[in-house]
XYZ file of C-alpha atoms in Angstrom:
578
model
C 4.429 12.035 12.888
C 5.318 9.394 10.155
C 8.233 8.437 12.407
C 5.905 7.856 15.500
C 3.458 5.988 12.869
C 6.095 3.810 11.781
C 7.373 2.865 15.550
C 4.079 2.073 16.438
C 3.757 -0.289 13.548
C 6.160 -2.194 14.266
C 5.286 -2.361 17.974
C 2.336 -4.291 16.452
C 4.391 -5.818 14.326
C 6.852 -7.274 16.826
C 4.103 -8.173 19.683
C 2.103 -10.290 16.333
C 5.427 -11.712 15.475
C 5.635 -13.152 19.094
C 1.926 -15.012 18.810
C 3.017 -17.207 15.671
C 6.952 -17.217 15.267
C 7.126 -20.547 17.862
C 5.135 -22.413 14.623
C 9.013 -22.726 12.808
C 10.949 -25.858 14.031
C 14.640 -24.912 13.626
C 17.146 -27.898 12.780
C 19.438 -27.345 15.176
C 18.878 -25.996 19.296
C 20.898 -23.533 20.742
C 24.260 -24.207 22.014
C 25.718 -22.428 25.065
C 29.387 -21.270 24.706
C 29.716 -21.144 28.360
C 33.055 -23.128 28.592
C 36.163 -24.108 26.683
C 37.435 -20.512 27.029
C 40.759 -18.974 27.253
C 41.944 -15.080 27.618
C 45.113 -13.047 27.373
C 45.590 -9.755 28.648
C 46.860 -6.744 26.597
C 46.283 -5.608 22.706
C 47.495 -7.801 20.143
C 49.692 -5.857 17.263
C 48.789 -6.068 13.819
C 50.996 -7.383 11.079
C 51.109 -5.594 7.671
C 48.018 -7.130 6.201
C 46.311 -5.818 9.107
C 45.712 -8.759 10.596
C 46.016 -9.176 14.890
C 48.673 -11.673 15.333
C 47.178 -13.344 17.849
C 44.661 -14.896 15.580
C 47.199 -16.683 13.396
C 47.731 -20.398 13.514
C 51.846 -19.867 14.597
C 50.890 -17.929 17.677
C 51.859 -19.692 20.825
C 49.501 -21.291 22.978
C 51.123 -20.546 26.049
C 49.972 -16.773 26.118
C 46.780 -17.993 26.678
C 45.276 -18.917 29.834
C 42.019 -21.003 30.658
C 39.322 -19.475 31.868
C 35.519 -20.439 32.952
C 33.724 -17.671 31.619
C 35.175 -15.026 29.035
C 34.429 -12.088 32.026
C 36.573 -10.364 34.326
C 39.860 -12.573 34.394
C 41.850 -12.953 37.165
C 45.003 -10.314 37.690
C 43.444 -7.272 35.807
C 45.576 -4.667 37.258
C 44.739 -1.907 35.696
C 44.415 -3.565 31.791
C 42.277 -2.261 30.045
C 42.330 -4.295 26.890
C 41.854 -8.002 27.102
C 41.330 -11.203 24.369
C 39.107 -14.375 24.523
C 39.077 -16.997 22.342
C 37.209 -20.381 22.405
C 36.944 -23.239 19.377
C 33.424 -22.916 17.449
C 31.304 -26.736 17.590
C 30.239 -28.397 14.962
C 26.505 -28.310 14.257
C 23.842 -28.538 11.464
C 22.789 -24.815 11.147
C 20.861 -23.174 8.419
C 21.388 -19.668 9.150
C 23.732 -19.479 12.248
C 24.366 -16.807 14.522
C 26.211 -16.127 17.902
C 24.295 -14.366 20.536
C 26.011 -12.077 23.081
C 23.743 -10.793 26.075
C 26.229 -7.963 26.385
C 29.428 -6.862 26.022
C 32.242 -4.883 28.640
C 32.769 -2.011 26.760
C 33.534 -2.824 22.925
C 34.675 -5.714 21.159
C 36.154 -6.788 17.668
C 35.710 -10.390 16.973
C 37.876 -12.177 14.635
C 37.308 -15.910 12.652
C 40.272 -16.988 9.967
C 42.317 -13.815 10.562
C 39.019 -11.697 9.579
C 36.842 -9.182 11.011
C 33.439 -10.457 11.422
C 31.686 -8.193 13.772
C 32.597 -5.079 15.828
C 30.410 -2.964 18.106
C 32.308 0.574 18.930
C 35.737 2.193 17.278
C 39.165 0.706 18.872
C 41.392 4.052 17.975
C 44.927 3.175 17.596
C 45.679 2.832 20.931
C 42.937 -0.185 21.001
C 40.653 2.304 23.183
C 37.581 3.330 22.050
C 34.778 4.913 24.211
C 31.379 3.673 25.834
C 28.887 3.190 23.116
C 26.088 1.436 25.357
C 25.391 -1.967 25.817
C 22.808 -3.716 23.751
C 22.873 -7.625 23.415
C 25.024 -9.181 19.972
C 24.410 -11.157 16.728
C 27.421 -12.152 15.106
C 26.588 -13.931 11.687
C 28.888 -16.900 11.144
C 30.623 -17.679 7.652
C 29.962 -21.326 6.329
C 32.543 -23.946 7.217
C 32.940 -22.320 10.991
C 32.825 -25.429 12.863
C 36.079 -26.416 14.453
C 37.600 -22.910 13.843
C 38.863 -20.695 17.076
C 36.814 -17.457 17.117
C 38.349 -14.450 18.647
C 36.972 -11.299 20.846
C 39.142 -8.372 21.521
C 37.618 -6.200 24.393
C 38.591 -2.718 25.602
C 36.671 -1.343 28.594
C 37.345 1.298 31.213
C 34.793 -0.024 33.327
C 34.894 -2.148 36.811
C 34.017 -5.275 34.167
C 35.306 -6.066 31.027
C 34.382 -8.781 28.585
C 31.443 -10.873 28.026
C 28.401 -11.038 30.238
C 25.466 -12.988 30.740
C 24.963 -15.426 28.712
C 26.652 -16.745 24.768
C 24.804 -19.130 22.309
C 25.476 -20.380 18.761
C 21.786 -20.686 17.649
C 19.511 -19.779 14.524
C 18.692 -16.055 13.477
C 14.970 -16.929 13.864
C 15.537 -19.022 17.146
C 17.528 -15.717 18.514
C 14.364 -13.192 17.372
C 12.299 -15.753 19.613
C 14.457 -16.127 22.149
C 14.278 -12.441 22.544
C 10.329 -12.265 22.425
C 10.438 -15.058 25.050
C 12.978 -13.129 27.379
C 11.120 -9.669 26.704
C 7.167 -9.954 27.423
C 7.161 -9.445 30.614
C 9.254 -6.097 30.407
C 7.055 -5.243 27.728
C 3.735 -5.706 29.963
C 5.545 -4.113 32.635
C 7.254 -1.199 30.973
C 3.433 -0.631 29.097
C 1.305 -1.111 32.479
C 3.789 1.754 34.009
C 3.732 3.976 31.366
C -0.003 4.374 31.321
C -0.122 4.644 35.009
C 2.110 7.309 34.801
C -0.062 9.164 32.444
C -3.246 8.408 34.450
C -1.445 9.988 37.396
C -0.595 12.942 35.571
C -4.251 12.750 34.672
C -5.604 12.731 38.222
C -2.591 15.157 39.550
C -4.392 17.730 37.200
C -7.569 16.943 38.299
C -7.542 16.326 42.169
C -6.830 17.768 45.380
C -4.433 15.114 46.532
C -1.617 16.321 43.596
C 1.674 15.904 45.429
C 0.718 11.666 45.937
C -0.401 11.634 42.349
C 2.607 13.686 40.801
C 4.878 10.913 42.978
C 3.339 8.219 41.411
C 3.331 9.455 38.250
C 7.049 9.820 38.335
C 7.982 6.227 39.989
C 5.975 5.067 37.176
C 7.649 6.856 34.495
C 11.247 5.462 36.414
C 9.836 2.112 36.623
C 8.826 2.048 32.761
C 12.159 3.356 31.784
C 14.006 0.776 34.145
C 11.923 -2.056 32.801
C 12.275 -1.251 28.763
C 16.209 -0.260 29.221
C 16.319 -4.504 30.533
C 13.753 -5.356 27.706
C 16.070 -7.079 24.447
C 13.105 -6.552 22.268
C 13.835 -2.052 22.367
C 16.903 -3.283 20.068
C 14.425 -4.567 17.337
C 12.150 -1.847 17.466
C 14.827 0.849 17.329
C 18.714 0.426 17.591
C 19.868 2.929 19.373
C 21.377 1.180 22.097
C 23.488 4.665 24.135
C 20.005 6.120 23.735
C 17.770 3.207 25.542
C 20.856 3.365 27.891
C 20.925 6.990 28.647
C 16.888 6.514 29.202
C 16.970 3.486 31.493
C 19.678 5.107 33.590
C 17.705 8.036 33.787
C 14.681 6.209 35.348
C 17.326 4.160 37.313
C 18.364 6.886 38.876
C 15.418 8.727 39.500
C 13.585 5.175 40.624
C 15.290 6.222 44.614
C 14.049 9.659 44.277
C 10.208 8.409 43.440
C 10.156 6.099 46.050
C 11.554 8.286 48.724
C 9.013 11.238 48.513
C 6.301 8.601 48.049
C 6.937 6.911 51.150
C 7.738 10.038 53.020
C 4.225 11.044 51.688
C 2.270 7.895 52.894
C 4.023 6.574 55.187
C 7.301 8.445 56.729
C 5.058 10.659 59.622
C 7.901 11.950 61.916
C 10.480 10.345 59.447
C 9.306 13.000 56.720
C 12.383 14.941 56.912
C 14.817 11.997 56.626
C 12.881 10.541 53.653
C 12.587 13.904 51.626
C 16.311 14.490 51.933
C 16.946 11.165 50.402
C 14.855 12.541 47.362
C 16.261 15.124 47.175
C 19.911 13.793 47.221
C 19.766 11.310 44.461
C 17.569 14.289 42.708
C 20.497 16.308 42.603
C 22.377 12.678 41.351
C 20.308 11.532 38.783
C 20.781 15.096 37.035
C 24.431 15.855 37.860
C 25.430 12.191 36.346
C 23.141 12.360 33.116
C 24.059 15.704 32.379
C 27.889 15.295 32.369
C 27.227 11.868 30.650
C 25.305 14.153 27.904
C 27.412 16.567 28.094
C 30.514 14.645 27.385
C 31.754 14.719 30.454
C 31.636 11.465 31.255
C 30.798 8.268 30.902
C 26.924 7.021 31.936
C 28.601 3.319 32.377
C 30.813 4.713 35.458
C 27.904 6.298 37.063
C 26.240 3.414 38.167
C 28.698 1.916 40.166
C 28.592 4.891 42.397
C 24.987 5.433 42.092
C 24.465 1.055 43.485
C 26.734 2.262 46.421
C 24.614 5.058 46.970
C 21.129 3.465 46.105
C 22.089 0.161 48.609
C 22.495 2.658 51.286
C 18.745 4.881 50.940
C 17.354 1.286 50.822
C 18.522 0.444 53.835
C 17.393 3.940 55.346
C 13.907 3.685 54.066
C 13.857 -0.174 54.527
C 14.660 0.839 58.426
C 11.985 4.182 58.546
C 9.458 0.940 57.645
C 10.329 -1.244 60.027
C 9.991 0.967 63.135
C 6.934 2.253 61.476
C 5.221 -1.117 60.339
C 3.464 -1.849 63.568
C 2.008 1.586 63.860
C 0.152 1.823 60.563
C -2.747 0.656 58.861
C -3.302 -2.602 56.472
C -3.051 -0.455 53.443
C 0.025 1.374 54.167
C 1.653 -2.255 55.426
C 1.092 -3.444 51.853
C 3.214 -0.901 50.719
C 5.925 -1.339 53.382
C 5.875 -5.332 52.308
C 6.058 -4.468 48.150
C 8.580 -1.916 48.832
C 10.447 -4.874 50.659
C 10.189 -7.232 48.479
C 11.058 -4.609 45.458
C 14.242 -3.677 47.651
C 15.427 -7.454 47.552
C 14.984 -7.995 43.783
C 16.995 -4.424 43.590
C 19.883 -5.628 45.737
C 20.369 -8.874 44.391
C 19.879 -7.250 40.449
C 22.932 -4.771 41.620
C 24.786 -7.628 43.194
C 24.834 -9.907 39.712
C 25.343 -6.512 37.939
C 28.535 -5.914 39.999
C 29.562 -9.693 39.608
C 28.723 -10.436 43.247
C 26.401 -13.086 42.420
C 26.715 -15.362 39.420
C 24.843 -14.429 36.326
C 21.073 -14.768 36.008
C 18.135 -13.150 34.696
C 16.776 -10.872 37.554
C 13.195 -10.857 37.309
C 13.242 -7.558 38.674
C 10.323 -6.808 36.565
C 7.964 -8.361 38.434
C 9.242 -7.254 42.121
C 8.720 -3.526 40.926
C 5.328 -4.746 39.224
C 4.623 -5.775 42.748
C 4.946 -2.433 44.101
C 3.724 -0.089 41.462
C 0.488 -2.418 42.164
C 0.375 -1.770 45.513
C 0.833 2.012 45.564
C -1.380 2.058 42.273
C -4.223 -0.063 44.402
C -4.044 2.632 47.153
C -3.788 5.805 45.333
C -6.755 4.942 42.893
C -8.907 3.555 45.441
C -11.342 6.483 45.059
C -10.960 6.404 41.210
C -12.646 2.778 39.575
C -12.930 4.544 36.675
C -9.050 4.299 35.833
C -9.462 0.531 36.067
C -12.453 0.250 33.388
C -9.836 2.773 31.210
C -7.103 0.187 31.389
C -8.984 -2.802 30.738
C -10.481 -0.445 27.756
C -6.631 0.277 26.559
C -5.618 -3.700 26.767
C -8.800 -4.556 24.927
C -7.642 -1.894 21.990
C -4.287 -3.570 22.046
C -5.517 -7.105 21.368
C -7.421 -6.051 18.905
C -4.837 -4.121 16.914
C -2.638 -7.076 17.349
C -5.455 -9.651 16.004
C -5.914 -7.728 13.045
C -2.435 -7.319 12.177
C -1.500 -10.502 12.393
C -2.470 -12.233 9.221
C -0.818 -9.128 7.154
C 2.651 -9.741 9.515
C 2.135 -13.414 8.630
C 2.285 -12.629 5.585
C 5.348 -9.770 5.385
C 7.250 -12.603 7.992
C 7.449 -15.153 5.072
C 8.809 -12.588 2.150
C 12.233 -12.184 0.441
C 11.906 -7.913 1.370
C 13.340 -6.836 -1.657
C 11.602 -9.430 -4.775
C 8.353 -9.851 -2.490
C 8.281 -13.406 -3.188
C 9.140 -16.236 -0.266
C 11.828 -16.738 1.356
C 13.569 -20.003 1.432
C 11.712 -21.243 4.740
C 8.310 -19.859 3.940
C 8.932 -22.073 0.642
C 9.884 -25.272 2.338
C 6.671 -24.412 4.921
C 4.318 -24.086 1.810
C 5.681 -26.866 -0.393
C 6.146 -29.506 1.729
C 2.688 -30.447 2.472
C 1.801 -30.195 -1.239
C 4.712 -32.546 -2.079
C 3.782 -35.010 0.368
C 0.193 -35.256 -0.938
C 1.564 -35.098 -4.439
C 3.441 -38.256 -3.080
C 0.923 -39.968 -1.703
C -1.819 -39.547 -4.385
C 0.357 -39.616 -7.338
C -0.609 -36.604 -8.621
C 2.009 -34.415 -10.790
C 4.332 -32.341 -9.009
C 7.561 -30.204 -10.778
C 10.321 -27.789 -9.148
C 11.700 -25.275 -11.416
C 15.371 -23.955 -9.982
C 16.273 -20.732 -12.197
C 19.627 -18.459 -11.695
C 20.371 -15.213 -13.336
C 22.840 -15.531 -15.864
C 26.384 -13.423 -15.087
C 24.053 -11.530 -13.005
C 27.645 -10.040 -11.013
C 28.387 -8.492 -14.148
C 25.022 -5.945 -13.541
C 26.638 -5.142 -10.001
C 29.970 -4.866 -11.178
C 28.930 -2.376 -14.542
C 26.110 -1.069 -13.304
C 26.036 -0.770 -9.342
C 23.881 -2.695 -6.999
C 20.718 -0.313 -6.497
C 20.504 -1.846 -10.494
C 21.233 -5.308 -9.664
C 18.667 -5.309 -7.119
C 16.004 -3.812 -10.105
C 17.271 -6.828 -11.831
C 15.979 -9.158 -9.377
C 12.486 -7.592 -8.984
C 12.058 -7.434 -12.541
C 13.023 -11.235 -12.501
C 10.283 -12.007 -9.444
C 8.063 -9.740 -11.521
C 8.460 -12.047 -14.574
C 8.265 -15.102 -12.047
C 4.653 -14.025 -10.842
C 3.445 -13.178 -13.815
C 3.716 -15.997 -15.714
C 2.916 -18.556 -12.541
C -0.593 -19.884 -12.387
C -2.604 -19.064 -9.138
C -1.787 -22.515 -8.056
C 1.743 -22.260 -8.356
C 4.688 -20.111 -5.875
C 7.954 -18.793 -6.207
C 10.741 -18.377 -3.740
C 13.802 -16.121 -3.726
C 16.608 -19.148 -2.447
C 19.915 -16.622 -1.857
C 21.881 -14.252 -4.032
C 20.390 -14.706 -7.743
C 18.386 -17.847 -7.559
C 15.121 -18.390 -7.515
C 12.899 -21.814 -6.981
C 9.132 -22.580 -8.363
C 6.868 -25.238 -7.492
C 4.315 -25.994 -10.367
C 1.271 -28.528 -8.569
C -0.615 -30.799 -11.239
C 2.403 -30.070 -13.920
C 3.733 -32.868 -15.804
C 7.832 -32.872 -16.890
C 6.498 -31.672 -20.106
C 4.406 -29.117 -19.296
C 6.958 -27.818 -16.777
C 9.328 -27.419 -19.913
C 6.809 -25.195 -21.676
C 6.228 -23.194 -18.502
C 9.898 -22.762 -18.111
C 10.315 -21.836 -21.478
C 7.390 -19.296 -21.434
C 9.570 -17.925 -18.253
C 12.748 -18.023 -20.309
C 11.956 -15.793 -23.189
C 9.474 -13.263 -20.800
C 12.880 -12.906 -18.739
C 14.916 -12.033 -22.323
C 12.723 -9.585 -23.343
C 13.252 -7.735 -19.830
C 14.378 -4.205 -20.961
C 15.800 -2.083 -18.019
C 16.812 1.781 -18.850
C 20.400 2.445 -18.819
C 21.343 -1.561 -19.138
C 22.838 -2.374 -22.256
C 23.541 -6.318 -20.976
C 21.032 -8.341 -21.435
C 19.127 -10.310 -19.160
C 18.581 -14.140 -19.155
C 18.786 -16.855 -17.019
C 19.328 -20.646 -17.023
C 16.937 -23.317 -16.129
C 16.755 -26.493 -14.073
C 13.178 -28.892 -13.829
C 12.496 -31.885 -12.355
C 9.692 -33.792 -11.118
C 7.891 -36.501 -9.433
C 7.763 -38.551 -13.165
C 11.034 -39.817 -11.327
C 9.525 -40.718 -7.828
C 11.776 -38.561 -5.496
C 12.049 -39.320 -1.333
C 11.961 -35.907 -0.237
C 11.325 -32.145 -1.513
C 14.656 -31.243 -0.879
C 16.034 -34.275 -3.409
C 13.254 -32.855 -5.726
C 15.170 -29.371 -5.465
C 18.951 -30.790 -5.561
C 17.983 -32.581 -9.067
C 16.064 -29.268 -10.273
C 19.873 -27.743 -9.491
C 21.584 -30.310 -11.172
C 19.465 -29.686 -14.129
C 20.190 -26.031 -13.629
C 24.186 -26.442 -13.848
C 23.998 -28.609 -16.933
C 21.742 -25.916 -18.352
C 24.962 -23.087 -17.237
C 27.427 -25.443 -18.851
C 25.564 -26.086 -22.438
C 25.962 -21.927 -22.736
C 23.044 -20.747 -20.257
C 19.742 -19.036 -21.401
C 18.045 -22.527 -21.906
C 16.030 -25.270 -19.901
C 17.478 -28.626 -18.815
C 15.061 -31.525 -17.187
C 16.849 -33.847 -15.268
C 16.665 -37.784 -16.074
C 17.575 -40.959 -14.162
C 20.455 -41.314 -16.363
C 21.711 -38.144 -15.763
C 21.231 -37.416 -19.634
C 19.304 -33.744 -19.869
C 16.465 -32.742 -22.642
C-alpha cells in the first residue's frame, strides 16, 4: 500500500510539475546532434589502464567512416558490436546533459578516455543482453566543448545504435521536454485504462458481456501500448524491461482485441475468419512473453516477427471491412473508418520502427484514441451514466493536481538533502529583490559561506556523516536568518545568503552570529570540528548585476580561506578585506 501511495504521489507530482516548470528560462536551447557523425564496426580492445583504444588521441582517423545518423551503418554483416563518435559544440550550459531517445541494444559512452554513462553489462566478449529500451541522460563533465564523445553499441537486434532523436540541452529543459512529448500518452493511456475498468464494470453487470469483455481488453492493450511510448513512465518508475515487457504485452494483444471486436460487431459471415485471427496472435502474444519471461528469449526479437504478422491481420480485417462497409449501418461504418485510420497510424509506426521510414514521432496515440472513441461511443450508447462518471473522475484529477501544486512548487525549488534552495530557485527569488534594492537604494548584502576541510568528514568519517554535516550547517543557516532573509545550497559545501535591508556592517555581525552558531555544532561520533569561512559583500559598492554581487561575496570568501578560515572577510573596492 505505501508503495502504491507513493506512485500515486508522484503521478500528482509529475502532472503539477508539467503546469509551472515552462516558468524557468534556460540559458542555452537545445542542440540537435543529428550530424557530424562517424562509426566503426567491431569492439575496440582495451589497453592496460582499461581504457578502449579507440578513444585515444593517436588512434587513426582512417578507421572511421562518416556517417549521417549514428544508426544502422552501411555493411553490417552480421556485426554485432559497432562505435560512433561525433565532436561535442561549444555552448553556455549551466547544467548540461545529452539526451538519447533510445538506444540499439546497450551502449558505453566514453569522453577523455573515461566512462561517463553505460546502460546494460558488455561481458568480455563486448556482448551483453537486452535490458529494454528507455530514452538517455548522459551528464556532461565541465570543459566538454570541443572534445569527441564516444558510444560503443552491442545489439543482436535487426537495428543497432542510436535512434530517434540526440540533443545536448539542460537537465530541466530535458524533464520538460519530456512532459511536452508525454501528455498526450498520458491522457490517452488514463482515458483507456478507465474504460477498461468501466467495461469490466458493465461486462459484470449486463447481458451483452462478450462486446463489453472485448472492449475492456482493447482498452487495457491500448493503455499499455500508449504508456510503454509515454517518456514520462521513466520518471515515475525506472524500470525500463518492465514498461517494455508491459507495452509489448498490450502490443501484442492490441490484434487479438480488435479482431474478436470486429468479428463481434461487424464480421457477420466473416465471423469465422476474424475469430481465428484472435485467436492466432492469442496464442502469440503468450508464447512470445512467456519465453521472453522465461528466459528464453529476447522480447526485442519478438516484434519483428509479430509487425510481419500484425501487417498481415490488418490487411485481412482491413479487407472483411471493405466488402462489408456498404452493407452496414452508420454506427458500425464509424468503426470500420477509426479502425482505418488506426490501421494507417499502425503501419506507418511499424514502418519508422523497422527503419522504413525516417524517424518521427508517430502520433499513434491519437489514431487509437480515435478508435477506442468510436467503439466506446457505440458500446455505451445505452449507458450515459459512464459519461457523467468520467467527467466526475477528470474533475477529481484537477482538483488533486490544483491542490498539490503550490506544495510541488515548493519541493521543485529545494536542495533535497539541506531543504534550503537550490541554486536556480535562489537566482529566481533574489533577483527581483536585488533589482528593487537597485533601483530604490535600499541595502542589500550576499553572504557566500563554505565548510571548512569539509572532505576531511567524508574521508574520516563516511558520507552518510558528511551529509549530517551539511544539514546541521542549513540548520544553523535558518536559524539564525531573519524571516526576510533566504539561503541557498550553491554545489558541494557552499552555501549563499541574501540579507534585504542589511547594511555591510550589519551583514558582518550576522555573519559572525552564523560563524560561532556553526563552531559550536557538536555531532556524535565527530571529533573534527566544524567551521566554516565567510565571504560578504554588498550594494555599499553599487554592483551591475546579482551575479557580480555573488562573485565579490566569493572573493571575500577565498581571502577569508587564505587568512586561516573560520572568520568573515567583506570585500572592498580596493580589494583590501575587513
Amino acid at each position: 500500500m505505501a508503495k502504491l501511495n507513493k506512485t500515486a504521489f508522484m503521478l500528482v507530482f509529475l502532472w503539477a510539475l508539467y503546469g509551472f516548470s515552462g516558468a524557468v528560462a534556460a540559458d542555452e536551447a537545445p542542440r540537435s546532434l543529428q550530424s557530424g557523425w562517424q562509426y566503426r564496426w567491431g569492439d575496440s580492445p582495451f589497453n592496460d589502464k582499461g581504457v578502449p583504444e579507440w578513444t585515444l588521441a593517436e588512434d587513426e582517423a582512417a578507421h572511421w567512416t562518416d556517417i549521417d545518423f549514428p544508426s544502422n551503418p552501411p555493411a553490417r554483416n552480421g556485426n554485432i558490436n559497432v562505435w560512433y563518435r561525433t565532436t561535442l559544440p561549444e555552448g553556455n550550459w549551466r547544467d548540461p546533459i545529452i539526451y538519447i531517445y533510445s538506444v540499439d541494444l546497450i551502449v558505453q559512452v566514453y569522453l577523455d578516455g573515461k566512462q561517463i554513462y553505460h546502460y546494460g553489462t558488455f561481458d568480455s566478449q563486448g556482448q551483453g543482453r537486452f535490458e529494454g529500451w528507455p530514452w538517455h541522460m548522459i551528464d556532461l563533465p565541465e570543459n566538454f566543448a570541443g572534445k569527441p564523445i564516444y558510444f560503443r553499441i552491442f545489439s543482436d537486434y535487426s537495428d543497432i545504435g542510436l535512434w530517434g532523436e540526440i540533443k545536448i540541452m539542460e537537465r530541466l529543459d530535458l524533464i520538460r521536454y519530456i512532459f511536452d512529448h508525454s501528455v498526450e500518452q498520458i491522457i490517452v493511456s488514463f482515458f483507456s485504462f478507465l474504460i477498461a475498468i468501466l467495461a469490466i464494470a458493465f461486462a459484470l453487470l449486463q447481458s451483452e458481456r462478450k462486446s463489453f469483455f472485448y472492449l475492456a481488453l482493447f482498452a487495457l492493450s491500448s493503455a499499455f501500448v500508449v504508456l510503454g511510448q509515454s517518456q514520462i513512465k521513466q520518471l515515475l518508475f525506472n524500470a525500463p524491461l518492465l514498461w517494455d515487457h508491459l507495452g509489448a504485452a498490450g502490443y501484442f494483444m492490441l490484434p487479438v482485441a480488435m479482431a474478436f471486436l470486429f468479428g463481434e460487431w461487424c464480421a457477420g459471415k466473416f465471423i469465422l475468419l476474424t475469430q481465428s485471427v484472435g485467436v492466432f496472435h492469442l496464442a502469440y502474444a503468450v508464447g512470445a512473453i512467456t519465453l521472453s519471461v522465461s528466459g528464453h528469449g529476447e522480447i526485442s526479437n519478438m516484434y519483428f516477427i509479430f509487425d510481419g504478422l500484425f501487417a498481415i491481420s490488418l490487411v485481412i480485417l482491413f479487407g472483411v471491412a471493405f466488402v462489408l462497409f456498404r452493407k452496414v449501418g452508420a454506427e458500425k461504418k464509424t468503426i470500420i473508418v477509426s479502425y482505418a485510420i488506426f490501421s494507417l497510424f499502425l503501419l506507418v509506426d511499424m514502418a519508422v520502427a523497422h527503419s522504413y521510414l525516417p524517424w518521427h514521432r508517430v502520433p499513434m496515440a491519437w489514431g487509437l484514441l480515435a478508435f477506442l472513441l468510436a467503439i466506446t461511443a457505440i458500446s455505451l450508447h445505452h449507458f450515459t451514466v459512464t459519461q457523467n462518471a468520467l467527467k466526475e473522475l477528470n474533475a477529481t484529477l484537477e482538483q488533486l493536481v490544483a491542490e498539490r501544486t503550490r506544495e510541488l512548487e515548493y519541493l521543485a525549488s529545494q536542495d533535497p538533502l539541506t531543504d534550503v534552495l537550490n541554486r536556480r530557485a535562489f537566482h529566481e527569488k533574489a533577483e527581483p529583490i536585488f533589482r528593487s534594492a537597485q533601483r530604490y537604494n535600499r541595502d542589500l548584502a550576499v553572504i557566500v559561506l563554505d565548510i571548512d576541510h569539509f572532505k576531511r568528514f567524508n574521508d574520516n568519517y563516511g558520507h552518510a556523516v558528511g551529509d549530517e554535516v551539511l544539514v546541521q550547517v542549513a540548520a544553523c543557516c535558518r536559524k539564525v536568518c531573519r524571516e526576510t532573509d533566504f539561503t541557498a545550497r550553491f554545489g558541494g559545501e557552499e552555501f549563499t545568503l541574501l540579507l534585504e535591508e542589511a547594511s555591510e556592517q550589519n551583514a558582518l555581525k550576522f555573519a559572525e552570529r552564523l560563524r560561532k552558531t556553526i563552531a559550536a555544532l557538536q555531532i556524535p561520533a565527530i571529533d573534527q570540528r566544524i567551521t566554516a569561512s565567510f565571504g560578504i559583500s554588498s550594494l555599499s559598492t553599487p554592483a551591475e548585476s546579482l551575479d557580480e554581487l555573488i562573485i565579490r561575496a566569493d572573493q571575500a570568501l577565498y581571502r577569508a580561506k587564505n587568512v586561516g578560515r573560520n572568520n568573515c572577510q567583506v570585500w572592498k573596492t580596493t580589494h583590501t578585506f575587513l
